[in-house]
GROMACS .gro file of C-alpha atoms in nm:
model
  129
    1MET     CA    1   1.241  -4.759  -0.631
    2THR     CA    2   0.921  -4.807  -0.433
    3SER     CA    3   0.767  -4.496  -0.585
    4CYS     CA    4   0.840  -4.630  -0.936
    5ILE     CA    5   0.670  -4.959  -0.859
    6ILE     CA    6   0.372  -4.778  -0.711
    7GLU     CA    7   0.354  -4.554  -1.019
    8LEU     CA    8   0.363  -4.861  -1.242
    9PHE     CA    9   0.074  -5.023  -1.054
   10VAL     CA   10  -0.131  -4.702  -1.055
   11PHE     CA   11  -0.074  -4.654  -1.427
   12LEU     CA   12  -0.155  -5.013  -1.513
   13ASN     CA   13  -0.465  -5.009  -1.293
   14LYS     CA   14  -0.589  -4.684  -1.447
   15TYR     CA   15  -0.576  -4.836  -1.794
   16SER     CA   16  -0.651  -5.195  -1.700
   17LEU     CA   17  -0.908  -5.361  -1.915
   18GLU     CA   18  -1.141  -5.396  -1.615
   19ASN     CA   19  -1.160  -5.017  -1.589
   20ILE     CA   20  -1.252  -4.971  -1.955
   21PRO     CA   21  -1.630  -4.960  -2.000
   22ALA     CA   22  -1.777  -5.268  -2.164
   23ALA     CA   23  -1.916  -5.056  -2.448
   24SER     CA   24  -1.558  -4.973  -2.544
   25GLY     CA   25  -1.447  -5.309  -2.674
   26VAL     CA   26  -1.257  -5.131  -2.947
   27VAL     CA   27  -1.046  -4.944  -2.691
   28SER     CA   28  -0.988  -5.261  -2.488
   29ARG     CA   29  -0.869  -5.446  -2.798
   30ALA     CA   30  -0.644  -5.151  -2.888
   31ILE     CA   31  -0.487  -5.143  -2.541
   32GLU     CA   32  -0.427  -5.517  -2.557
   33TYR     CA   33  -0.261  -5.474  -2.896
   34ILE     CA   34  -0.050  -5.178  -2.780
   35ASN     CA   35   0.064  -5.353  -2.462
   36GLY     CA   36   0.150  -5.669  -2.655
   37ASN     CA   37   0.353  -5.479  -2.915
   38ILE     CA   38   0.496  -5.193  -2.710
   39GLU     CA   39   0.853  -5.268  -2.817
   40LYS     CA   40   0.762  -5.217  -3.184
   41ASN     CA   41   0.703  -4.899  -3.379
   42ILE     CA   42   0.324  -4.883  -3.336
   43THR     CA   43   0.120  -4.653  -3.556
   44ILE     CA   44  -0.244  -4.554  -3.524
   45ASP     CA   45  -0.304  -4.689  -3.875
   46GLU     CA   46  -0.162  -5.026  -3.770
   47ILE     CA   47  -0.384  -5.039  -3.460
   48CYS     CA   48  -0.691  -4.945  -3.664
   49SER     CA   49  -0.612  -5.211  -3.919
   50GLU     CA   50  -0.571  -5.470  -3.645
   51ILE     CA   51  -0.903  -5.391  -3.476
   52HIS     CA   52  -1.091  -5.308  -3.798
   53ILE     CA   53  -1.205  -4.952  -3.729
   54SER     CA   54  -1.164  -4.615  -3.897
   55LYS     CA   55  -0.883  -4.396  -3.770
   56TYR     CA   56  -1.108  -4.100  -3.693
   57HIS     CA   57  -1.363  -4.304  -3.499
   58PHE     CA   58  -1.091  -4.491  -3.310
   59CYS     CA   59  -0.903  -4.179  -3.199
   60ARG     CA   60  -1.226  -4.019  -3.081
   61GLN     CA   61  -1.331  -4.331  -2.888
   62PHE     CA   62  -0.987  -4.379  -2.734
   63LYS     CA   63  -0.974  -4.020  -2.608
   64LYS     CA   64  -1.330  -4.041  -2.475
   65VAL     CA   65  -1.266  -4.362  -2.281
   66THR     CA   66  -0.911  -4.306  -2.157
   67ASP     CA   67  -0.897  -3.926  -2.140
   68THR     CA   68  -0.569  -3.932  -2.330
   69THR     CA   69  -0.460  -3.966  -2.690
   70VAL     CA   70  -0.335  -4.292  -2.836
   71MET     CA   71   0.018  -4.163  -2.884
   72LYS     CA   72   0.034  -4.018  -2.532
   73TYR     CA   73  -0.082  -4.351  -2.396
   74ILE     CA   74   0.189  -4.533  -2.592
   75LEU     CA   75   0.459  -4.289  -2.475
   76LYS     CA   76   0.346  -4.302  -2.114
   77THR     CA   77   0.340  -4.683  -2.123
   78ARG     CA   78   0.693  -4.686  -2.263
   79ILE     CA   79   0.820  -4.441  -2.002
   80VAL     CA   80   0.667  -4.635  -1.712
   81MET     CA   81   0.822  -4.952  -1.854
   82ALA     CA   82   1.160  -4.778  -1.895
   83LYS     CA   83   1.154  -4.642  -1.540
   84ASN     CA   84   1.098  -4.990  -1.406
   85MET     CA   85   1.379  -5.131  -1.621
   86LEU     CA   86   1.618  -4.852  -1.523
   87LEU     CA   87   1.570  -4.929  -1.155
   88ASN     CA   88   1.542  -5.307  -1.168
   89ASP     CA   89   1.742  -5.437  -1.464
   90ASN     CA   90   2.111  -5.423  -1.531
   91LEU     CA   91   2.067  -5.307  -1.891
   92SER     CA   92   2.229  -5.021  -2.077
   93ILE     CA   93   2.029  -4.710  -2.164
   94THR     CA   94   2.049  -4.815  -2.530
   95GLU     CA   95   1.908  -5.160  -2.457
   96ILE     CA   96   1.626  -5.016  -2.246
   97SER     CA   97   1.547  -4.765  -2.520
   98ASN     CA   98   1.527  -5.047  -2.776
   99ARG     CA   99   1.321  -5.277  -2.555
  100CYS     CA  100   1.074  -4.998  -2.484
  101GLY     CA  101   1.018  -4.931  -2.855
  102PHE     CA  102   1.191  -4.595  -2.896
  103SER     CA  103   1.334  -4.520  -3.238
  104SER     CA  104   1.658  -4.379  -3.097
  105VAL     CA  105   1.836  -4.324  -2.767
  106SER     CA  106   1.826  -3.948  -2.814
  107TYR     CA  107   1.449  -3.951  -2.863
  108PHE     CA  108   1.411  -4.179  -2.560
  109SER     CA  109   1.625  -3.946  -2.349
  110ARG     CA  110   1.432  -3.638  -2.458
  111VAL     CA  111   1.090  -3.791  -2.391
  112PHE     CA  112   1.209  -3.942  -2.064
  113LYS     CA  113   1.337  -3.607  -1.941
  114GLU     CA  114   1.013  -3.432  -2.043
  115GLU     CA  115   0.809  -3.689  -1.848
  116THR     CA  116   1.027  -3.729  -1.539
  117GLY     CA  117   1.242  -3.417  -1.517
  118SER     CA  118   1.555  -3.632  -1.520
  119ASN     CA  119   1.756  -3.799  -1.790
  120PRO     CA  120   1.762  -4.181  -1.791
  121LEU     CA  121   2.118  -4.215  -1.663
  122ASN     CA  122   2.062  -3.982  -1.367
  123TYR     CA  123   1.731  -4.154  -1.293
  124LYS     CA  124   1.908  -4.490  -1.289
  125ARG     CA  125   2.190  -4.360  -1.065
  126GLU     CA  126   1.954  -4.184  -0.824
  127GLY     CA  127   1.732  -4.489  -0.797
  128LYS     CA  128   2.024  -4.717  -0.712
  129ILE     CA  129   2.135  -4.503  -0.417
   0.00000   0.00000   0.00000
């Protein structure tokens, strides 16, 4: 459980708005929007509409500033959030999947396993030991 909390802090610090260069206000606004709407089905078009920027320019800027793509950032944020919920909340896998913005439990399980090497249920069981 401690390693999950540490990972959460490291991840959040890496992408905290203080670490985003001032010239990248667009990326800061996008990260604020993503973090505030992480439980929803977020699209790049929706983000671009919200921050009033072209899709091409936004994706290029986001990658340049964060060294990751928008969709990878969203997935990683959701997985970090899910890991924390799996270890600290008494919620079902389905509820965690929904709260973290995944379109289905099977998609959540697949992405979770790709990122962590373990499926959500095993991760939850192992973390509670």
